[in-house]
Amino acid sequence: MADEAVAARPAEPAAPKAKEARSPEAPPRGGGRGDDRAKDAPERPDAPEPTDTSDSADDEAGEREKERERAADRFKDRTRDPLTEEEGEEGPTDAAAAARARREGQKLLSSNRDLIGFDRSDIGQVHIGDINVRLDALRSGLLMRDGPVPAEELLRIRRTHIEPDGYVRLRRALEARRLLVLGGAPGTGRASTALALLEEVTRAGEGRENSERVRRADPARGVRELATQVAGGTGGHPRGTGYLLEPALDRPGTLPPDGMDLDQLASALAEQGSYAVVVVSVGSAANPLLAGRYGAICPPAPTRELVAVRLRQRLEEEHGDPVGGGGAGGPGGGDGRGPRDGDGSRDAGGGRDRNGGAHRDRGRDEHADRDGGEGRDRDGSPDGGGHGRRDGDGRRGRDGSVGRDGGRSGDRPGRGAGPDGDGSLSLLLERAAELREDPEVTEAVGLDDLRPAEAELFASLLAGHLRGTVSRAELLSGCRGLAAVQAYEWFAGVDRALAAPPPGDGRTPVRSGTAALFHPVAFRIALAVLGGASHSAVSAAAHLLTWELSVQSDPDSTPARPLFCDDPEADLALSRARPADGVVDVAGSEVTGRLIFYRGSALPAAVLAELWDRHFPVRAPVVRWLRLLADDPRPQVSMRAAVAAGELSVRDFEHGYAELIRPLAEAPTPRRRVFAATALDQAAGHASHRRAVRKVVDNWSLHGTPAQRWTAAMALGYGRCADSMDDTLDTLAEIGVRDDGEQLAVASLNVVRLLTLPECATVLRRLAAWTGHRREEYQDLALVSIVRLALTDVDEVLDDEPGTPLGDRGDWPLLLALAATRPELTGKLADLFWTALNTARSRDVALDALETLLRSASRKDGRAWTREGLAALLPALTAEEQDRRRLDWLLRRMMRDQDRPLAEERARALWRLAVPARQRRSEEEESHG
């Protein structure tokens, strides 16, 4: 089209004829179909005159035209989105959001932890190499009994406890009010901190001479009975005693103490010169306590410091104590902690004030938090927190200890060495620091931060590997077991309290609290399945699962869940979760939302493995819940749930296939069938199950119901459910052409999805072969796939992350993205699209698709969009004069569009992209005579 011709806007010419109407001697292109031309072409001019009347000829011509129109309508129907076939649903599905949700879900469950190499036959005791660390998962609230804390444990805590942030503030609050309600997640060192606080304040109070000045109170008695006991002086407890109470607030039927109960206890403590710390888990039951005047949150101990000091202690056990006598007898003072100033903070010579003082000197030994069941020290005493071994001189850095930021202040050879003075301990510390940062070790741990018992085990593993008693394989296996232990502790005996009698009643158990009991567990499961989704979506799914678990546990009762007692911050703390600002797909648009993740890549897979492998009664409610999520219209929910269903099926394929995959594959709605196909593909990603999945897909494609064939086609589109690309295309073709093309739409969609894979050239060769096939169904499969290729955006079918050539063009039509990024395929792509433009039944749809491509050259604000792809495709598509005339006609039609007229300058730019300058000049000369 000459530039002057565009500007003049001459009258619109007739649309160019399709390929069937061209002369028989016209050169075929892109695998022309002779049979199709012979069937659809009009009668040749030299054919004998018919003997019928002119009316009969007109009738036959009219009938042929109607047949062509019906064929074009059938073809157009086959190009519609097969995912929108649900009754009453007319709008397109958000395939791009579904693809992104699937990709994000796979990332969270792709850490190869489905078959964890960690022996969990006796999860309460870890034995790796010569390391034997107890990890008692039973709740301390059910184990604690009234009695004094041993003096040895108090001494150990006094020497080794690592103060969390805000420790001085907690101590001052306890000294001022005599009572402190300390909240935190189980396993974070809250009981250890409570004991350290009680040991410190009682040592300076009236009970300093009492060897049993710190006592644990029986959790079954509660705050009110403790107040009565303290006020009455019963039990023979002397003045100045410190009490640690961990009430079992999570037991059904147990009511938390109110403000009056706490005031009564505080008054009794003041009269006796005593102190008490009540340790509770954050959550709806304890929130009123923590919000009151006595409440405070206990921050977790710092992870890097826990590991560094515990690692140093382990290595010192091999080389001996380099400073010769840490502890109470060291030169730094009777307790090895350094002198205190007037407000109780340590001075620069002895350590650190949490409010701004210098670093406190301390090495550390850790004890697992007894309240969370996280662990025990090597001699089995449950301390419950992060502890460290103190050097005798009370000064930090003299022995090369590791600082809070993980750096070493004196680990050079010659300093901090063992008794032989050869610097071997310093060398081991250097190797330990390198090993701790090893990417393979970090990936095996899979936790963003370690809790005290986890730091204990991790340090033991590192030290054992450095000493040669733990192999590399055992090290990695033990590191992977950290997440497995956490998952075990989260689920072990959760509903044991339902079978136990409530306090004070030995006859009937209380079942009314099932919903409150199961909600934390349900939230952890929902987060494992939907990690990376919005916080609201995870919370809503958790409430659905809470209902299912409650009904399964007590089918005769209706679960009751308070509507205004949720605490999002408590959910995060109890589930080791973190929020993050991110993007959520809503109705095809990206909006900012609050997302939620586990604090560690290993936790989602560990939770699912623990759930499925050890708790069989939970499978039924979880299956019902996953089926509900399959119906969720939000891709961020349904696709993530499908990925998780595939992972669960890997752990027990018989059960997963029977309860999840097959029932959903036979469902009447496409959304459920897509769920089943995604789960199948996720299972096929595991080499152990790939053969079984491929057998299922093959059987469905050959002998299955229409719904099963539809599901098989969707599974094949991922590219992992057949032995090769050729086998995948063969199976898709069988599905697409069967029963007069009943499943042709879904088959063509998945052919297009395969074009994003590295074997793209194989798919294009097969499409070219199908266009020349003798059967019309194969021809239609190819033509529909070609048109769909031009109408499908990259991010609707791509699994790659942004940063790849295709991933960076997510909003491009796939046809143009391939032309821009794979120049060696441009000729094949142009030939195939030319075939669709020159076939009668696909011409109209292909022309509309071409118009869509042309309009995508630049965005509404004038910025370039797909111009690069059009510059590659259009010259190859308009190599012949008739093709250029068709483009000229289409551009003129677009310029005269009443709703969206194309600007002259844009039309001229598109023409210049398609027609080389030399050809434009010759045409201009002809137009001017």
JSON list of C-alpha atoms in Angstrom, two decimals, residues 385-547:
[
{"chain": "A", "resi": 385, "resn": "GLY", "atom": "CA", "xyz": [15.59, -21.83, 75.33]},
{"chain": "A", "resi": 386, "resn": "GLY", "atom": "CA", "xyz": [18.67, -20.57, 73.61]},
{"chain": "A", "resi": 387, "resn": "HIS", "atom": "CA", "xyz": [21.63, -20.75, 75.92]},
{"chain": "A", "resi": 388, "resn": "GLY", "atom": "CA", "xyz": [25.32, -20.21, 75.54]},
{"chain": "A", "resi": 389, "resn": "ARG", "atom": "CA", "xyz": [28.44, -21.18, 77.39]},
{"chain": "A", "resi": 390, "resn": "ARG", "atom": "CA", "xyz": [30.11, -18.28, 79.20]},
{"chain": "A", "resi": 391, "resn": "ASP", "atom": "CA", "xyz": [33.80, -17.73, 79.25]},
{"chain": "A", "resi": 392, "resn": "GLY", "atom": "CA", "xyz": [35.31, -17.46, 82.70]},
{"chain": "A", "resi": 393, "resn": "ASP", "atom": "CA", "xyz": [36.77, -13.99, 82.20]},
{"chain": "A", "resi": 394, "resn": "GLY", "atom": "CA", "xyz": [33.40, -12.52, 81.37]},
{"chain": "A", "resi": 395, "resn": "ARG", "atom": "CA", "xyz": [34.67, -10.66, 78.31]},
{"chain": "A", "resi": 396, "resn": "ARG", "atom": "CA", "xyz": [33.37, -11.30, 74.83]},
{"chain": "A", "resi": 397, "resn": "GLY", "atom": "CA", "xyz": [35.67, -11.83, 71.88]},
{"chain": "A", "resi": 398, "resn": "ARG", "atom": "CA", "xyz": [38.74, -12.85, 73.82]},
{"chain": "A", "resi": 399, "resn": "ASP", "atom": "CA", "xyz": [38.28, -16.45, 72.78]},
{"chain": "A", "resi": 400, "resn": "GLY", "atom": "CA", "xyz": [37.10, -15.84, 69.24]},
{"chain": "A", "resi": 401, "resn": "SER", "atom": "CA", "xyz": [33.43, -16.25, 70.00]},
{"chain": "A", "resi": 402, "resn": "VAL", "atom": "CA", "xyz": [30.97, -15.36, 67.28]},
{"chain": "A", "resi": 403, "resn": "GLY", "atom": "CA", "xyz": [29.10, -12.09, 67.57]},
{"chain": "A", "resi": 404, "resn": "ARG", "atom": "CA", "xyz": [25.44, -11.50, 67.05]},
{"chain": "A", "resi": 405, "resn": "ASP", "atom": "CA", "xyz": [25.90, -10.79, 63.39]},
{"chain": "A", "resi": 406, "resn": "GLY", "atom": "CA", "xyz": [27.75, -14.04, 62.88]},
{"chain": "A", "resi": 407, "resn": "GLY", "atom": "CA", "xyz": [31.20, -12.43, 62.58]},
{"chain": "A", "resi": 408, "resn": "ARG", "atom": "CA", "xyz": [34.22, -13.68, 64.52]},
{"chain": "A", "resi": 409, "resn": "SER", "atom": "CA", "xyz": [36.20, -11.32, 66.70]},
{"chain": "A", "resi": 410, "resn": "GLY", "atom": "CA", "xyz": [39.24, -13.41, 67.43]},
{"chain": "A", "resi": 411, "resn": "ASP", "atom": "CA", "xyz": [39.35, -16.69, 65.55]},
{"chain": "A", "resi": 412, "resn": "ARG", "atom": "CA", "xyz": [42.79, -16.15, 64.04]},
{"chain": "A", "resi": 413, "resn": "PRO", "atom": "CA", "xyz": [45.40, -18.86, 64.50]},
{"chain": "A", "resi": 414, "resn": "GLY", "atom": "CA", "xyz": [47.13, -18.57, 67.82]},
{"chain": "A", "resi": 415, "resn": "ARG", "atom": "CA", "xyz": [44.10, -17.12, 69.61]},
{"chain": "A", "resi": 416, "resn": "GLY", "atom": "CA", "xyz": [41.29, -19.21, 70.92]},
{"chain": "A", "resi": 417, "resn": "ALA", "atom": "CA", "xyz": [43.23, -22.38, 70.22]},
{"chain": "A", "resi": 418, "resn": "GLY", "atom": "CA", "xyz": [42.99, -25.56, 72.17]},
{"chain": "A", "resi": 419, "resn": "PRO", "atom": "CA", "xyz": [45.31, -26.48, 74.99]},
{"chain": "A", "resi": 420, "resn": "ASP", "atom": "CA", "xyz": [48.03, -27.35, 72.53]},
{"chain": "A", "resi": 421, "resn": "GLY", "atom": "CA", "xyz": [48.02, -23.73, 71.29]},
{"chain": "A", "resi": 422, "resn": "ASP", "atom": "CA", "xyz": [48.28, -24.74, 67.63]},
{"chain": "A", "resi": 423, "resn": "GLY", "atom": "CA", "xyz": [45.21, -22.77, 66.54]},
{"chain": "A", "resi": 424, "resn": "SER", "atom": "CA", "xyz": [43.26, -25.87, 65.51]},
{"chain": "A", "resi": 425, "resn": "LEU", "atom": "CA", "xyz": [40.08, -24.65, 67.21]},
{"chain": "A", "resi": 426, "resn": "SER", "atom": "CA", "xyz": [40.23, -21.37, 65.30]},
{"chain": "A", "resi": 427, "resn": "LEU", "atom": "CA", "xyz": [40.70, -23.26, 62.06]},
{"chain": "A", "resi": 428, "resn": "LEU", "atom": "CA", "xyz": [37.69, -25.42, 62.88]},
{"chain": "A", "resi": 429, "resn": "LEU", "atom": "CA", "xyz": [35.65, -22.31, 63.59]},
{"chain": "A", "resi": 430, "resn": "GLU", "atom": "CA", "xyz": [36.61, -20.87, 60.23]},
{"chain": "A", "resi": 431, "resn": "ARG", "atom": "CA", "xyz": [35.64, -24.09, 58.49]},
{"chain": "A", "resi": 432, "resn": "ALA", "atom": "CA", "xyz": [32.42, -24.19, 60.48]},
{"chain": "A", "resi": 433, "resn": "ALA", "atom": "CA", "xyz": [31.50, -20.68, 59.38]},
{"chain": "A", "resi": 434, "resn": "GLU", "atom": "CA", "xyz": [32.08, -21.64, 55.75]},
{"chain": "A", "resi": 435, "resn": "LEU", "atom": "CA", "xyz": [30.12, -24.86, 56.12]},
{"chain": "A", "resi": 436, "resn": "ARG", "atom": "CA", "xyz": [27.21, -23.04, 57.75]},
{"chain": "A", "resi": 437, "resn": "GLU", "atom": "CA", "xyz": [26.95, -20.77, 54.70]},
{"chain": "A", "resi": 438, "resn": "ASP", "atom": "CA", "xyz": [27.30, -23.64, 52.21]},
{"chain": "A", "resi": 439, "resn": "PRO", "atom": "CA", "xyz": [24.40, -23.24, 49.72]},
{"chain": "A", "resi": 440, "resn": "GLU", "atom": "CA", "xyz": [23.64, -26.96, 49.80]},
{"chain": "A", "resi": 441, "resn": "VAL", "atom": "CA", "xyz": [23.49, -26.96, 53.59]},
{"chain": "A", "resi": 442, "resn": "THR", "atom": "CA", "xyz": [21.34, -23.83, 53.62]},
{"chain": "A", "resi": 443, "resn": "GLU", "atom": "CA", "xyz": [18.93, -25.38, 51.12]},
{"chain": "A", "resi": 444, "resn": "ALA", "atom": "CA", "xyz": [18.79, -28.60, 53.15]},
{"chain": "A", "resi": 445, "resn": "VAL", "atom": "CA", "xyz": [17.89, -26.72, 56.32]},
{"chain": "A", "resi": 446, "resn": "GLY", "atom": "CA", "xyz": [15.16, -24.81, 54.50]},
{"chain": "A", "resi": 447, "resn": "LEU", "atom": "CA", "xyz": [14.26, -22.60, 57.48]},
{"chain": "A", "resi": 448, "resn": "ASP", "atom": "CA", "xyz": [14.64, -18.84, 57.60]},
{"chain": "A", "resi": 449, "resn": "ASP", "atom": "CA", "xyz": [15.41, -18.88, 61.32]},
{"chain": "A", "resi": 450, "resn": "LEU", "atom": "CA", "xyz": [16.14, -21.66, 63.76]},
{"chain": "A", "resi": 451, "resn": "ARG", "atom": "CA", "xyz": [14.55, -22.16, 67.12]},
{"chain": "A", "resi": 452, "resn": "PRO", "atom": "CA", "xyz": [16.63, -23.23, 70.11]},
{"chain": "A", "resi": 453, "resn": "ALA", "atom": "CA", "xyz": [16.33, -26.99, 69.71]},
{"chain": "A", "resi": 454, "resn": "GLU", "atom": "CA", "xyz": [16.88, -26.69, 65.96]},
{"chain": "A", "resi": 455, "resn": "ALA", "atom": "CA", "xyz": [20.00, -24.60, 66.52]},
{"chain": "A", "resi": 456, "resn": "GLU", "atom": "CA", "xyz": [21.17, -27.27, 68.97]},
{"chain": "A", "resi": 457, "resn": "LEU", "atom": "CA", "xyz": [20.84, -30.03, 66.42]},
{"chain": "A", "resi": 458, "resn": "PHE", "atom": "CA", "xyz": [22.19, -27.97, 63.54]},
{"chain": "A", "resi": 459, "resn": "ALA", "atom": "CA", "xyz": [25.30, -27.03, 65.50]},
{"chain": "A", "resi": 460, "resn": "SER", "atom": "CA", "xyz": [25.80, -30.64, 66.53]},
{"chain": "A", "resi": 461, "resn": "LEU", "atom": "CA", "xyz": [25.57, -31.75, 62.92]},
{"chain": "A", "resi": 462, "resn": "LEU", "atom": "CA", "xyz": [28.09, -29.16, 61.77]},
{"chain": "A", "resi": 463, "resn": "ALA", "atom": "CA", "xyz": [30.49, -30.01, 64.56]},
{"chain": "A", "resi": 464, "resn": "GLY", "atom": "CA", "xyz": [30.12, -33.73, 63.93]},
{"chain": "A", "resi": 465, "resn": "HIS", "atom": "CA", "xyz": [30.86, -33.27, 60.24]},
{"chain": "A", "resi": 466, "resn": "LEU", "atom": "CA", "xyz": [33.95, -31.20, 61.01]},
{"chain": "A", "resi": 467, "resn": "ARG", "atom": "CA", "xyz": [35.16, -33.85, 63.46]},
{"chain": "A", "resi": 468, "resn": "GLY", "atom": "CA", "xyz": [34.57, -36.58, 60.89]},
{"chain": "A", "resi": 469, "resn": "THR", "atom": "CA", "xyz": [31.87, -38.46, 62.80]},
{"chain": "A", "resi": 470, "resn": "VAL", "atom": "CA", "xyz": [29.01, -37.32, 60.52]},
{"chain": "A", "resi": 471, "resn": "SER", "atom": "CA", "xyz": [29.23, -37.85, 56.77]},
{"chain": "A", "resi": 472, "resn": "ARG", "atom": "CA", "xyz": [28.13, -35.29, 54.21]},
{"chain": "A", "resi": 473, "resn": "ALA", "atom": "CA", "xyz": [25.03, -37.35, 53.43]},
{"chain": "A", "resi": 474, "resn": "GLU", "atom": "CA", "xyz": [24.16, -37.62, 57.13]},
{"chain": "A", "resi": 475, "resn": "LEU", "atom": "CA", "xyz": [24.68, -33.88, 57.54]},
{"chain": "A", "resi": 476, "resn": "LEU", "atom": "CA", "xyz": [22.28, -33.03, 54.74]},
{"chain": "A", "resi": 477, "resn": "SER", "atom": "CA", "xyz": [19.78, -35.64, 55.88]},
{"chain": "A", "resi": 478, "resn": "GLY", "atom": "CA", "xyz": [19.83, -34.28, 59.41]},
{"chain": "A", "resi": 479, "resn": "CYS", "atom": "CA", "xyz": [19.41, -30.73, 58.16]},
{"chain": "A", "resi": 480, "resn": "ARG", "atom": "CA", "xyz": [16.38, -31.78, 56.11]},
{"chain": "A", "resi": 481, "resn": "GLY", "atom": "CA", "xyz": [14.95, -33.39, 59.21]},
{"chain": "A", "resi": 482, "resn": "LEU", "atom": "CA", "xyz": [14.65, -30.08, 61.03]},
{"chain": "A", "resi": 483, "resn": "ALA", "atom": "CA", "xyz": [11.51, -29.13, 59.12]},
{"chain": "A", "resi": 484, "resn": "ALA", "atom": "CA", "xyz": [10.16, -32.66, 59.50]},
{"chain": "A", "resi": 485, "resn": "VAL", "atom": "CA", "xyz": [10.54, -32.44, 63.27]},
{"chain": "A", "resi": 486, "resn": "GLN", "atom": "CA", "xyz": [8.71, -29.13, 63.35]},
{"chain": "A", "resi": 487, "resn": "ALA", "atom": "CA", "xyz": [5.84, -30.56, 61.31]},
{"chain": "A", "resi": 488, "resn": "TYR", "atom": "CA", "xyz": [5.65, -33.56, 63.62]},
{"chain": "A", "resi": 489, "resn": "GLU", "atom": "CA", "xyz": [5.43, -31.36, 66.69]},
{"chain": "A", "resi": 490, "resn": "TRP", "atom": "CA", "xyz": [2.68, -29.29, 65.16]},
{"chain": "A", "resi": 491, "resn": "PHE", "atom": "CA", "xyz": [0.41, -32.28, 64.62]},
{"chain": "A", "resi": 492, "resn": "ALA", "atom": "CA", "xyz": [1.36, -34.76, 67.35]},
{"chain": "A", "resi": 493, "resn": "GLY", "atom": "CA", "xyz": [-1.57, -35.30, 69.69]},
{"chain": "A", "resi": 494, "resn": "VAL", "atom": "CA", "xyz": [-3.39, -32.11, 68.75]},
{"chain": "A", "resi": 495, "resn": "ASP", "atom": "CA", "xyz": [-6.80, -33.51, 69.63]},
{"chain": "A", "resi": 496, "resn": "ARG", "atom": "CA", "xyz": [-5.66, -35.67, 72.55]},
{"chain": "A", "resi": 497, "resn": "ALA", "atom": "CA", "xyz": [-7.26, -33.16, 74.88]},
{"chain": "A", "resi": 498, "resn": "LEU", "atom": "CA", "xyz": [-10.66, -33.89, 73.35]},
{"chain": "A", "resi": 499, "resn": "ALA", "atom": "CA", "xyz": [-10.58, -37.39, 74.78]},
{"chain": "A", "resi": 500, "resn": "ALA", "atom": "CA", "xyz": [-9.38, -36.23, 78.19]},
{"chain": "A", "resi": 501, "resn": "PRO", "atom": "CA", "xyz": [-11.77, -35.10, 80.92]},
{"chain": "A", "resi": 502, "resn": "PRO", "atom": "CA", "xyz": [-11.86, -31.38, 81.59]},
{"chain": "A", "resi": 503, "resn": "PRO", "atom": "CA", "xyz": [-10.30, -30.05, 84.79]},
{"chain": "A", "resi": 504, "resn": "GLY", "atom": "CA", "xyz": [-12.34, -31.05, 87.79]},
{"chain": "A", "resi": 505, "resn": "ASP", "atom": "CA", "xyz": [-14.59, -33.53, 85.95]},
{"chain": "A", "resi": 506, "resn": "GLY", "atom": "CA", "xyz": [-13.58, -37.14, 85.59]},
{"chain": "A", "resi": 507, "resn": "ARG", "atom": "CA", "xyz": [-16.62, -38.32, 83.71]},
{"chain": "A", "resi": 508, "resn": "THR", "atom": "CA", "xyz": [-17.37, -36.66, 80.39]},
{"chain": "A", "resi": 509, "resn": "PRO", "atom": "CA", "xyz": [-15.00, -34.96, 77.96]},
{"chain": "A", "resi": 510, "resn": "VAL", "atom": "CA", "xyz": [-15.82, -31.54, 76.58]},
{"chain": "A", "resi": 511, "resn": "ARG", "atom": "CA", "xyz": [-16.17, -31.39, 72.79]},
{"chain": "A", "resi": 512, "resn": "SER", "atom": "CA", "xyz": [-17.45, -27.88, 72.30]},
{"chain": "A", "resi": 513, "resn": "GLY", "atom": "CA", "xyz": [-14.00, -26.42, 71.68]},
{"chain": "A", "resi": 514, "resn": "THR", "atom": "CA", "xyz": [-13.08, -28.47, 68.63]},
{"chain": "A", "resi": 515, "resn": "ALA", "atom": "CA", "xyz": [-13.09, -25.52, 66.24]},
{"chain": "A", "resi": 516, "resn": "ALA", "atom": "CA", "xyz": [-10.78, -23.44, 68.43]},
{"chain": "A", "resi": 517, "resn": "LEU", "atom": "CA", "xyz": [-8.51, -26.44, 68.89]},
{"chain": "A", "resi": 518, "resn": "PHE", "atom": "CA", "xyz": [-8.26, -27.30, 65.21]},
{"chain": "A", "resi": 519, "resn": "HIS", "atom": "CA", "xyz": [-7.92, -23.79, 63.80]},
{"chain": "A", "resi": 520, "resn": "PRO", "atom": "CA", "xyz": [-4.13, -23.44, 64.30]},
{"chain": "A", "resi": 521, "resn": "VAL", "atom": "CA", "xyz": [-3.63, -26.84, 62.68]},
{"chain": "A", "resi": 522, "resn": "ALA", "atom": "CA", "xyz": [-5.95, -25.94, 59.82]},
{"chain": "A", "resi": 523, "resn": "PHE", "atom": "CA", "xyz": [-4.11, -22.69, 59.27]},
{"chain": "A", "resi": 524, "resn": "ARG", "atom": "CA", "xyz": [-0.78, -24.51, 58.94]},
{"chain": "A", "resi": 525, "resn": "ILE", "atom": "CA", "xyz": [-2.24, -26.93, 56.41]},
{"chain": "A", "resi": 526, "resn": "ALA", "atom": "CA", "xyz": [-3.86, -24.12, 54.45]},
{"chain": "A", "resi": 527, "resn": "LEU", "atom": "CA", "xyz": [-0.57, -22.22, 54.41]},
{"chain": "A", "resi": 528, "resn": "ALA", "atom": "CA", "xyz": [1.28, -25.30, 53.15]},
{"chain": "A", "resi": 529, "resn": "VAL", "atom": "CA", "xyz": [-1.23, -25.64, 50.32]},
{"chain": "A", "resi": 530, "resn": "LEU", "atom": "CA", "xyz": [-1.77, -21.96, 49.49]},
{"chain": "A", "resi": 531, "resn": "GLY", "atom": "CA", "xyz": [1.54, -20.40, 50.47]},
{"chain": "A", "resi": 532, "resn": "GLY", "atom": "CA", "xyz": [2.15, -17.22, 48.49]},
{"chain": "A", "resi": 533, "resn": "ALA", "atom": "CA", "xyz": [-1.56, -16.45, 48.17]},
{"chain": "A", "resi": 534, "resn": "SER", "atom": "CA", "xyz": [-3.22, -13.53, 49.89]},
{"chain": "A", "resi": 535, "resn": "HIS", "atom": "CA", "xyz": [-3.54, -13.67, 53.66]},
{"chain": "A", "resi": 536, "resn": "SER", "atom": "CA", "xyz": [-7.32, -13.43, 53.39]},
{"chain": "A", "resi": 537, "resn": "ALA", "atom": "CA", "xyz": [-7.47, -16.40, 51.00]},
{"chain": "A", "resi": 538, "resn": "VAL", "atom": "CA", "xyz": [-5.34, -18.55, 53.30]},
{"chain": "A", "resi": 539, "resn": "SER", "atom": "CA", "xyz": [-7.38, -17.55, 56.34]},
{"chain": "A", "resi": 540, "resn": "ALA", "atom": "CA", "xyz": [-10.69, -18.28, 54.61]},
{"chain": "A", "resi": 541, "resn": "ALA", "atom": "CA", "xyz": [-9.41, -21.67, 53.46]},
{"chain": "A", "resi": 542, "resn": "ALA", "atom": "CA", "xyz": [-8.23, -22.39, 57.00]},
{"chain": "A", "resi": 543, "resn": "HIS", "atom": "CA", "xyz": [-11.73, -21.75, 58.36]},
{"chain": "A", "resi": 544, "resn": "LEU", "atom": "CA", "xyz": [-13.20, -24.13, 55.77]},
{"chain": "A", "resi": 545, "resn": "LEU", "atom": "CA", "xyz": [-10.73, -26.80, 56.84]},
{"chain": "A", "resi": 546, "resn": "THR", "atom": "CA", "xyz": [-11.44, -26.11, 60.51]},
{"chain": "A", "resi": 547, "resn": "TRP", "atom": "CA", "xyz": [-15.08, -26.92, 59.85]}
]
